[in-house]
PDB file of C-alpha atoms in Angstrom:
ATOM      1  CA  MET A  30     177.759  66.295  64.092  1.00 49.00           C
ATOM      2  CA  THR A  31     178.686  63.364  66.290  1.00 54.00           C
ATOM      3  CA  HIS A  32     176.263  60.724  67.516  1.00 50.00           C
ATOM      4  CA  SER A  33     176.544  62.308  70.965  1.00 57.00           C
ATOM      5  CA  ASP A  34     175.525  65.713  69.543  1.00 56.00           C
ATOM      6  CA  ILE A  35     172.453  64.202  67.902  1.00 50.00           C
ATOM      7  CA  GLN A  36     171.459  62.496  71.144  1.00 52.00           C
ATOM      8  CA  LYS A  37     171.692  65.811  72.977  1.00 54.00           C
ATOM      9  CA  LEU A  38     169.390  67.472  70.442  1.00 51.00           C
ATOM     10  CA  GLN A  39     166.840  64.674  70.775  1.00 52.00           C
ATOM     11  CA  THR A  40     166.696  64.511  74.569  1.00 53.00           C
ATOM     12  CA  VAL A  41     163.489  65.540  76.278  1.00 55.00           C
ATOM     13  CA  SER A  42     164.092  65.158  80.017  1.00 61.00           C
ATOM     14  CA  LYS A  43     163.841  68.279  82.148  1.00 60.00           C
ATOM     15  CA  ASP A  44     167.462  67.985  83.310  1.00 65.00           C
ATOM     16  CA  GLU A  45     168.686  68.035  79.730  1.00 68.00           C
ATOM     17  CA  GLN A  46     166.392  70.781  78.451  1.00 69.00           C
ATOM     18  CA  ALA A  47     168.753  73.513  79.629  1.00 73.00           C
ATOM     19  CA  GLU A  48     171.699  71.957  77.809  1.00 76.00           C
ATOM     20  CA  ARG A  49     169.676  71.558  74.633  1.00 80.00           C
ATOM     21  CA  ALA A  50     168.427  75.155  74.841  1.00 86.00           C
ATOM     22  CA  GLN A  51     171.875  76.506  74.008  1.00 89.00           C
ATOM     23  CA  TYR A  52     171.471  75.110  70.508  1.00 94.00           C
ATOM     24  CA  ILE A  53     168.096  76.800  69.921  1.00 95.00           C
ATOM     25  CA  LEU A  54     169.036  80.342  68.916  1.00 97.00           C
ATOM     26  CA  LEU A  55     165.429  81.525  68.611  1.00 97.00           C
ATOM     27  CA  ASP A  56     162.583  79.886  70.492  1.00 96.00           C
ATOM     28  CA  ASN A  57     159.070  81.158  69.783  1.00 96.00           C
ATOM     29  CA  GLY A  58     157.551  77.864  70.876  1.00 93.00           C
ATOM     30  CA  GLU A  59     155.486  79.414  73.647  1.00 94.00           C
ATOM     31  CA  MET A  60     153.955  81.879  71.195  1.00 96.00           C
ATOM     32  CA  ALA A  61     152.926  79.021  68.914  1.00 94.00           C
ATOM     33  CA  TRP A  62     151.480  77.117  71.880  1.00 92.00           C
ATOM     34  CA  ASP A  63     149.475  80.182  72.888  1.00 94.00           C
ATOM     35  CA  GLN A  64     148.108  80.318  69.346  1.00 94.00           C
ATOM     36  CA  LEU A  65     146.894  76.729  69.660  1.00 90.00           C
ATOM     37  CA  GLN A  66     145.114  77.569  72.893  1.00 90.00           C
ATOM     38  CA  LYS A  67     143.053  80.086  70.950  1.00 91.00           C
ATOM     39  CA  SER A  68     142.072  77.706  68.169  1.00 90.00           C
ATOM     40  CA  ARG A  69     142.561  73.990  67.567  1.00 89.00           C
ATOM     41  CA  ASN A  70     140.248  73.531  64.628  1.00 92.00           C
ATOM     42  CA  ARG A  71     142.970  72.656  62.119  1.00 94.00           C
ATOM     43  CA  VAL A  72     146.740  72.450  61.894  1.00 94.00           C
ATOM     44  CA  ASP A  73     148.452  72.367  58.498  1.00 96.00           C
ATOM     45  CA  MET A  74     151.906  70.857  58.157  1.00 94.00           C
ATOM     46  CA  VAL A  75     154.121  71.600  55.151  1.00 95.00           C
ATOM     47  CA  LEU A  76     156.377  68.567  55.015  1.00 91.00           C
ATOM     48  CA  ASP A  77     159.974  68.112  54.067  1.00 88.00           C
ATOM     49  CA  ASN A  78     161.430  64.668  54.665  1.00 79.00           C
ATOM     50  CA  GLY A  79     158.993  63.168  57.151  1.00 66.00           C
ATOM     51  CA  CYS A  80     156.111  63.481  59.595  1.00 57.00           C
ATOM     52  CA  ARG A  81     158.183  63.458  62.757  1.00 55.00           C
ATOM     53  CA  ILE A  82     156.038  65.750  64.872  1.00 48.00           C
ATOM     54  CA  ARG A  83     153.699  64.460  67.556  1.00 53.00           C
ATOM     55  CA  VAL A  84     150.648  65.947  65.971  1.00 50.00           C
ATOM     56  CA  SER A  85     148.414  63.421  67.736  1.00 49.00           C
ATOM     57  CA  LEU A  86     149.231  65.182  71.008  1.00 51.00           C
ATOM     58  CA  LEU A  87     148.133  68.621  69.866  1.00 62.00           C
ATOM     59  CA  GLY A  88     144.465  67.925  70.525  1.00 77.00           C
ATOM     60  CA  VAL A  89     143.394  69.501  67.233  1.00 86.00           C
ATOM     61  CA  ARG A  90     140.311  68.437  65.291  1.00 90.00           C
ATOM     62  CA  LYS A  91     142.107  68.034  61.974  1.00 93.00           C
ATOM     63  CA  VAL A  92     145.709  67.859  60.766  1.00 93.00           C
ATOM     64  CA  VAL A  93     146.342  68.440  57.052  1.00 95.00           C
ATOM     65  CA  PHE A  94     149.682  67.298  55.632  1.00 94.00           C
ATOM     66  CA  HIS A  95     151.073  69.112  52.585  1.00 95.00           C
ATOM     67  CA  PRO A  96     153.465  66.938  50.544  1.00 94.00           C
ATOM     68  CA  LYS A  97     155.659  67.972  47.646  1.00 94.00           C
ATOM     69  CA  ALA A  98     154.571  67.306  44.050  1.00 93.00           C
ATOM     70  CA  LEU A  99     158.173  66.287  43.341  1.00 92.00           C
ATOM     71  CA  PRO A 100     161.102  65.698  45.706  1.00 90.00           C
ATOM     72  CA  TRP A 101     163.017  68.983  45.718  1.00 86.00           C
ATOM     73  CA  PHE A 102     165.513  67.046  47.785  1.00 84.00           C
ATOM     74  CA  VAL A 103     165.543  63.278  47.317  1.00 83.00           C
ATOM     75  CA  SER A 104     163.950  62.611  50.719  1.00 84.00           C
ATOM     76  CA  ASP A 105     161.050  65.078  50.446  1.00 90.00           C
ATOM     77  CA  VAL A 106     157.641  63.519  51.132  1.00 91.00           C
ATOM     78  CA  THR A 107     155.464  63.086  48.031  1.00 93.00           C
ATOM     79  CA  PRO A 108     151.884  61.694  47.903  1.00 93.00           C
ATOM     80  CA  PRO A 109     153.064  58.151  46.995  1.00 91.00           C
ATOM     81  CA  ASP A 110     155.584  58.267  49.879  1.00 89.00           C
ATOM     82  CA  PHE A 111     152.843  59.204  52.310  1.00 87.00           C
ATOM     83  CA  SER A 112     150.623  56.227  51.466  1.00 82.00           C
ATOM     84  CA  GLN A 113     153.440  53.721  51.108  1.00 86.00           C
ATOM     85  CA  THR A 114     155.060  54.653  54.422  1.00 84.00           C
ATOM     86  CA  ILE A 115     151.914  53.825  56.396  1.00 82.00           C
ATOM     87  CA  SER A 116     151.580  50.477  54.633  1.00 82.00           C
ATOM     88  CA  ILE A 117     155.251  49.605  55.089  1.00 82.00           C
ATOM     89  CA  LEU A 118     155.222  50.407  58.809  1.00 80.00           C
ATOM     90  CA  GLN A 119     152.099  48.335  59.324  1.00 79.00           C
ATOM     91  CA  ASN A 120     154.025  45.351  57.946  1.00 78.00           C
ATOM     92  CA  ALA A 121     157.311  45.825  59.767  1.00 69.00           C
ATOM     93  CA  ASN A 122     157.721  42.071  60.302  1.00 69.00           C
ATOM     94  CA  GLU A 123     158.070  41.565  56.552  1.00 69.00           C
ATOM     95  CA  TRP A 124     161.015  43.888  55.998  1.00 67.00           C
ATOM     96  CA  SER A 125     162.840  44.328  59.327  1.00 65.00           C
ATOM     97  CA  SER A 126     166.352  42.922  59.507  1.00 63.00           C
ATOM     98  CA  GLY A 127     165.705  40.862  62.578  1.00 61.00           C
ATOM     99  CA  ASP A 128     168.010  42.963  64.709  1.00 61.00           C
ATOM    100  CA  GLU A 129     165.051  44.860  66.117  1.00 62.00           C
ATOM    101  CA  SER A 130     163.154  43.455  69.063  1.00 69.00           C
ATOM    102  CA  GLU A 131     159.644  42.117  68.694  1.00 74.00           C
ATOM    103  CA  ASP A 132     158.485  44.999  70.876  1.00 75.00           C
ATOM    104  CA  ALA A 133     160.050  47.518  68.488  1.00 75.00           C
ATOM    105  CA  ARG A 134     158.378  45.947  65.451  1.00 74.00           C
ATOM    106  CA  SER A 135     155.073  45.805  67.297  1.00 79.00           C
ATOM    107  CA  ALA A 136     155.378  49.458  68.289  1.00 80.00           C
ATOM    108  CA  LEU A 137     155.929  50.492  64.664  1.00 78.00           C
ATOM    109  CA  GLY A 138     152.842  48.601  63.627  1.00 80.00           C
ATOM    110  CA  LYS A 139     150.743  50.210  66.342  1.00 84.00           C
ATOM    111  CA  VAL A 140     151.884  53.711  65.409  1.00 83.00           C
ATOM    112  CA  ALA A 141     151.081  53.061  61.745  1.00 84.00           C
ATOM    113  CA  SER A 142     147.680  51.605  62.613  1.00 87.00           C
ATOM    114  CA  ARG A 143     146.809  54.616  64.738  1.00 86.00           C
ATOM    115  CA  PHE A 144     147.913  56.921  61.930  1.00 86.00           C
ATOM    116  CA  GLN A 145     145.769  54.992  59.461  1.00 88.00           C
ATOM    117  CA  GLU A 146     142.816  55.133  61.844  1.00 90.00           C
ATOM    118  CA  ARG A 147     143.109  58.905  62.043  1.00 90.00           C
ATOM    119  CA  MET A 148     143.281  59.064  58.256  1.00 91.00           C
ATOM    120  CA  THR A 149     140.130  56.949  57.996  1.00 92.00           C
ATOM    121  CA  ASN A 150     138.329  59.088  60.577  1.00 92.00           C
ATOM    122  CA  GLY A 151     139.291  62.296  58.801  1.00 92.00           C
ATOM    123  CA  ILE A 152     141.409  63.618  61.673  1.00 91.00           C
ATOM    124  CA  PHE A 153     144.532  63.320  59.514  1.00 92.00           C
ATOM    125  CA  GLU A 154     144.284  64.312  55.876  1.00 94.00           C
ATOM    126  CA  LEU A 155     146.561  64.772  52.885  1.00 95.00           C
ATOM    127  CA  SER A 156     146.124  68.079  51.055  1.00 96.00           C
ATOM    128  CA  VAL A 157     145.731  66.194  47.762  1.00 96.00           C
ATOM    129  CA  PRO A 158     144.110  62.805  47.004  1.00 95.00           C
ATOM    130  CA  LEU A 159     146.110  59.846  48.339  1.00 92.00           C
ATOM    131  CA  SER A 160     146.083  58.405  44.823  1.00 93.00           C
ATOM    132  CA  THR A 161     147.971  61.410  43.398  1.00 95.00           C
ATOM    133  CA  LYS A 162     150.923  60.249  41.324  1.00 94.00           C
ATOM    134  CA  LEU A 163     154.386  61.762  41.450  1.00 92.00           C
ATOM    135  CA  GLY A 164     154.327  65.124  39.690  1.00 91.00           C
ATOM    136  CA  GLU A 165     150.622  64.882  38.815  1.00 93.00           C
ATOM    137  CA  PRO A 166     148.872  68.290  38.849  1.00 92.00           C
ATOM    138  CA  VAL A 167     145.883  68.670  41.160  1.00 94.00           C
ATOM    139  CA  PRO A 168     143.717  71.557  39.891  1.00 92.00           C
ATOM    140  CA  GLY A 169     142.677  74.024  42.580  1.00 90.00           C
ATOM    141  CA  SER A 170     145.076  72.693  45.213  1.00 91.00           C
ATOM    142  CA  GLY A 171     148.057  74.925  44.497  1.00 92.00           C
ATOM    143  CA  TYR A 172     150.337  72.255  45.923  1.00 93.00           C
ATOM    144  CA  GLU A 173     152.707  72.467  42.952  1.00 94.00           C
ATOM    145  CA  PHE A 174     153.712  75.850  44.383  1.00 96.00           C
ATOM    146  CA  TRP A 175     155.787  74.135  47.086  1.00 95.00           C
ATOM    147  CA  THR A 176     158.238  72.959  44.425  1.00 94.00           C
ATOM    148  CA  SER A 177     158.186  76.040  42.219  1.00 94.00           C
ATOM    149  CA  PRO A 178     161.345  78.205  42.100  1.00 93.00           C
ATOM    150  CA  SER A 179     159.500  81.027  43.870  1.00 96.00           C
ATOM    151  CA  ALA A 180     159.900  82.150  47.450  1.00 96.00           C
ATOM    152  CA  TYR A 181     156.782  81.525  49.506  1.00 97.00           C
ATOM    153  CA  TYR A 182     155.956  85.222  49.746  1.00 94.00           C
ATOM    154  CA  TYR A 183     154.799  85.023  46.109  1.00 96.00           C
ATOM    155  CA  MET A 184     151.940  82.755  47.191  1.00 97.00           C
ATOM    156  CA  GLN A 185     149.317  85.474  46.792  1.00 95.00           C
ATOM    157  CA  ASP A 186     150.189  85.916  43.118  1.00 95.00           C
ATOM    158  CA  GLU A 187     151.074  82.359  42.136  1.00 96.00           C
ATOM    159  CA  ALA A 188     148.892  80.154  44.356  1.00 96.00           C
ATOM    160  CA  PRO A 189     145.944  82.218  45.653  1.00 96.00           C
ATOM    161  CA  ASP A 190     143.811  79.097  46.265  1.00 95.00           C
ATOM    162  CA  LEU A 191     146.529  77.671  48.496  1.00 96.00           C
ATOM    163  CA  LEU A 192     146.811  80.952  50.391  1.00 97.00           C
ATOM    164  CA  HIS A 193     143.048  81.004  50.912  1.00 96.00           C
ATOM    165  CA  THR A 194     143.154  77.452  52.279  1.00 96.00           C
ATOM    166  CA  LEU A 195     145.984  78.182  54.695  1.00 97.00           C
ATOM    167  CA  SER A 196     144.336  81.402  55.887  1.00 96.00           C
ATOM    168  CA  LYS A 197     141.653  79.255  57.556  1.00 95.00           C
ATOM    169  CA  SER A 198     144.178  77.229  59.552  1.00 96.00           C
ATOM    170  CA  SER A 199     144.741  77.533  63.299  1.00 96.00           C
ATOM    171  CA  LEU A 200     148.469  77.047  62.721  1.00 96.00           C
ATOM    172  CA  VAL A 201     150.620  76.272  59.684  1.00 97.00           C
ATOM    173  CA  ILE A 202     153.815  74.397  60.539  1.00 95.00           C
ATOM    174  CA  PHE A 203     156.694  74.560  58.084  1.00 96.00           C
ATOM    175  CA  LYS A 204     159.127  71.781  58.790  1.00 92.00           C
ATOM    176  CA  GLY A 205     162.753  71.744  57.743  1.00 92.00           C
ATOM    177  CA  ASP A 206     165.571  73.900  56.421  1.00 94.00           C
ATOM    178  CA  LEU A 207     164.406  74.237  52.805  1.00 94.00           C
ATOM    179  CA  ASN A 208     160.929  75.426  53.822  1.00 96.00           C
ATOM    180  CA  TYR A 209     162.583  78.013  56.078  1.00 97.00           C
ATOM    181  CA  ARG A 210     164.795  79.228  53.251  1.00 97.00           C
ATOM    182  CA  LYS A 211     161.810  79.650  50.939  1.00 97.00           C
ATOM    183  CA  LEU A 212     159.826  81.401  53.673  1.00 98.00           C
ATOM    184  CA  THR A 213     162.599  83.976  54.068  1.00 98.00           C
ATOM    185  CA  GLY A 214     163.418  84.273  50.360  1.00 96.00           C
ATOM    186  CA  ASP A 215     166.763  82.472  50.861  1.00 95.00           C
ATOM    187  CA  ILE A 216     168.286  85.905  51.467  1.00 94.00           C
ATOM    188  CA  LYS A 217     171.239  86.426  53.786  1.00 91.00           C
ATOM    189  CA  TRP A 218     169.439  88.905  56.021  1.00 96.00           C
ATOM    190  CA  PRO A 219     171.171  90.603  58.944  1.00 97.00           C
ATOM    191  CA  VAL A 220     170.777  88.019  61.704  1.00 97.00           C
ATOM    192  CA  SER A 221     168.742  90.317  63.956  1.00 97.00           C
ATOM    193  CA  THR A 222     166.075  90.881  61.267  1.00 98.00           C
ATOM    194  CA  PRO A 223     162.696  89.919  62.764  1.00 98.00           C
ATOM    195  CA  PHE A 224     161.243  86.728  61.311  1.00 98.00           C
ATOM    196  CA  CYS A 225     158.016  88.544  60.427  1.00 97.00           C
ATOM    197  CA  GLU A 226     159.939  91.081  58.352  1.00 97.00           C
ATOM    198  CA  ALA A 227     161.776  88.372  56.429  1.00 98.00           C
ATOM    199  CA  LEU A 228     158.412  86.835  55.467  1.00 98.00           C
ATOM    200  CA  GLY A 229     157.662  89.840  53.269  1.00 96.00           C
ATOM    201  CA  PRO A 230     154.087  89.866  51.879  1.00 95.00           C
ATOM    202  CA  LEU A 231     153.345  86.574  53.652  1.00 97.00           C
ATOM    203  CA  ARG A 232     153.588  88.321  57.013  1.00 97.00           C
ATOM    204  CA  GLY A 233     150.337  88.017  58.944  1.00 97.00           C
ATOM    205  CA  ALA A 234     148.595  85.977  56.216  1.00 97.00           C
ATOM    206  CA  PHE A 235     148.123  83.026  58.575  1.00 97.00           C
ATOM    207  CA  PRO A 236     149.755  81.779  61.803  1.00 98.00           C
ATOM    208  CA  ILE A 237     153.190  80.443  60.835  1.00 98.00           C
ATOM    209  CA  LEU A 238     155.454  78.176  62.876  1.00 97.00           C
ATOM    210  CA  SER A 239     158.784  77.283  61.313  1.00 97.00           C
ATOM    211  CA  LEU A 240     160.812  74.410  62.816  1.00 95.00           C
ATOM    212  CA  ARG A 241     164.241  74.486  61.312  1.00 95.00           C
ATOM    213  CA  THR A 242     167.678  72.969  61.933  1.00 94.00           C
ATOM    214  CA  ASN A 243     170.269  75.347  60.493  1.00 97.00           C
ATOM    215  CA  LYS A 244     171.830  73.938  57.331  1.00 95.00           C
ATOM    216  CA  ALA A 245     172.166  77.077  55.182  1.00 96.00           C
ATOM    217  CA  ASP A 246     173.434  80.637  55.590  1.00 96.00           C
ATOM    218  CA  VAL A 247     170.083  82.407  55.926  1.00 97.00           C
ATOM    219  CA  ALA A 248     169.028  83.018  59.542  1.00 97.00           C
ATOM    220  CA  VAL A 249     166.873  85.706  61.149  1.00 98.00           C
ATOM    221  CA  GLY A 250     165.639  86.553  64.616  1.00 98.00           C
ATOM    222  CA  VAL A 251     169.009  85.780  66.186  1.00 98.00           C
ATOM    223  CA  SER A 252     170.698  88.091  68.654  1.00 96.00           C
ATOM    224  CA  GLU A 253     173.640  89.865  67.033  1.00 97.00           C
ATOM    225  CA  GLU A 254     175.610  89.354  70.229  1.00 97.00           C
ATOM    226  CA  VAL A 255     175.039  85.605  70.169  1.00 97.00           C
ATOM    227  CA  ALA A 256     175.840  85.350  66.454  1.00 97.00           C
ATOM    228  CA  LYS A 257     179.041  87.375  66.878  1.00 97.00           C
ATOM    229  CA  LYS A 258     180.178  85.198  69.773  1.00 97.00           C
ATOM    230  CA  LEU A 259     179.621  81.981  67.817  1.00 97.00           C
ATOM    231  CA  ASP A 260     181.353  83.427  64.749  1.00 97.00           C
ATOM    232  CA  GLU A 261     184.372  84.449  66.828  1.00 97.00           C
ATOM    233  CA  GLN A 262     184.543  80.924  68.236  1.00 97.00           C
ATOM    234  CA  GLY A 263     184.604  79.526  64.721  1.00 97.00           C
ATOM    235  CA  VAL A 264     181.295  77.703  65.201  1.00 96.00           C
ATOM    236  CA  ALA A 265     179.493  76.909  61.945  1.00 97.00           C
ATOM    237  CA  TRP A 266     176.137  77.630  63.558  1.00 97.00           C
ATOM    238  CA  ARG A 267     174.468  78.571  60.276  1.00 97.00           C
ATOM    239  CA  THR A 268     175.232  75.351  58.412  1.00 96.00           C
ATOM    240  CA  SER A 269     176.332  72.549  60.747  1.00 95.00           C
ATOM    241  CA  GLY A 270     172.867  71.228  61.571  1.00 94.00           C
ATOM    242  CA  GLN A 271     173.702  71.509  65.266  1.00 93.00           C
ATOM    243  CA  TYR A 272     171.714  74.693  65.907  1.00 96.00           C
ATOM    244  CA  ALA A 273     168.025  75.375  65.415  1.00 96.00           C
ATOM    245  CA  LEU A 274     165.397  78.096  65.106  1.00 97.00           C
ATOM    246  CA  ILE A 275     161.779  77.942  66.246  1.00 97.00           C
ATOM    247  CA  SER A 276     160.134  80.920  64.550  1.00 98.00           C
ATOM    248  CA  PHE A 277     156.530  82.133  64.813  1.00 98.00           C
ATOM    249  CA  ASP A 278     154.471  84.821  63.145  1.00 98.00           C
ATOM    250  CA  ALA A 279     150.852  85.478  64.135  1.00 97.00           C
ATOM    251  CA  LYS A 280     147.971  86.120  61.771  1.00 96.00           C
ATOM    252  CA  ALA A 281     147.237  89.806  61.375  1.00 92.00           C
TER     253      ALA A 281
END
């Protein structure tokens, strides 16, 4: 992807929404928003390599972040990363290169302070103690399941406590390509397979929103006509990171 491509994916103005929409091959965003209108008690977020969602704007009472026990990929968020990132951003003046403006450094500090305030007030919460060390088991949390070799539809058998916790959530957001692959079993389904079907036994267990930029072959919920057209054009839509899927499954 070029820098221009990335800028197009990150734009938010109304005039540019239509252009960006061509890269979103499945958009269940409205369904997820409708779910939040029904209940805003708690949103759970299964992290990959960051917390780059404007959760503070969702108006929910509590947001629970689920880190990885170990970095499946080198950039995956672990409990130590979570704590250290807040501290580092609060002290941007100590590590910034000097190329950034004072306003930019100040803005980082303000964001970090607001995040810390929400942590202190219990609005934001980590699913395990903040003091959890890398790879340290946390009995009863089930969070080691996120880095097990199993697809997520084995949660009922392998992490029943975790499943019970998530079943009480208003919405569970799975961020990133790897989480999507584990949700769908990392199987190369026919592209038109409904997302709910690809979830297997996890279907309907709790409200699921998957936000995924395509970086691997597995993809579901995509029109066969659209997929065929992109394939004929030689577009690497499954793996280039240029296309995305916003997938939702409601609780049964």
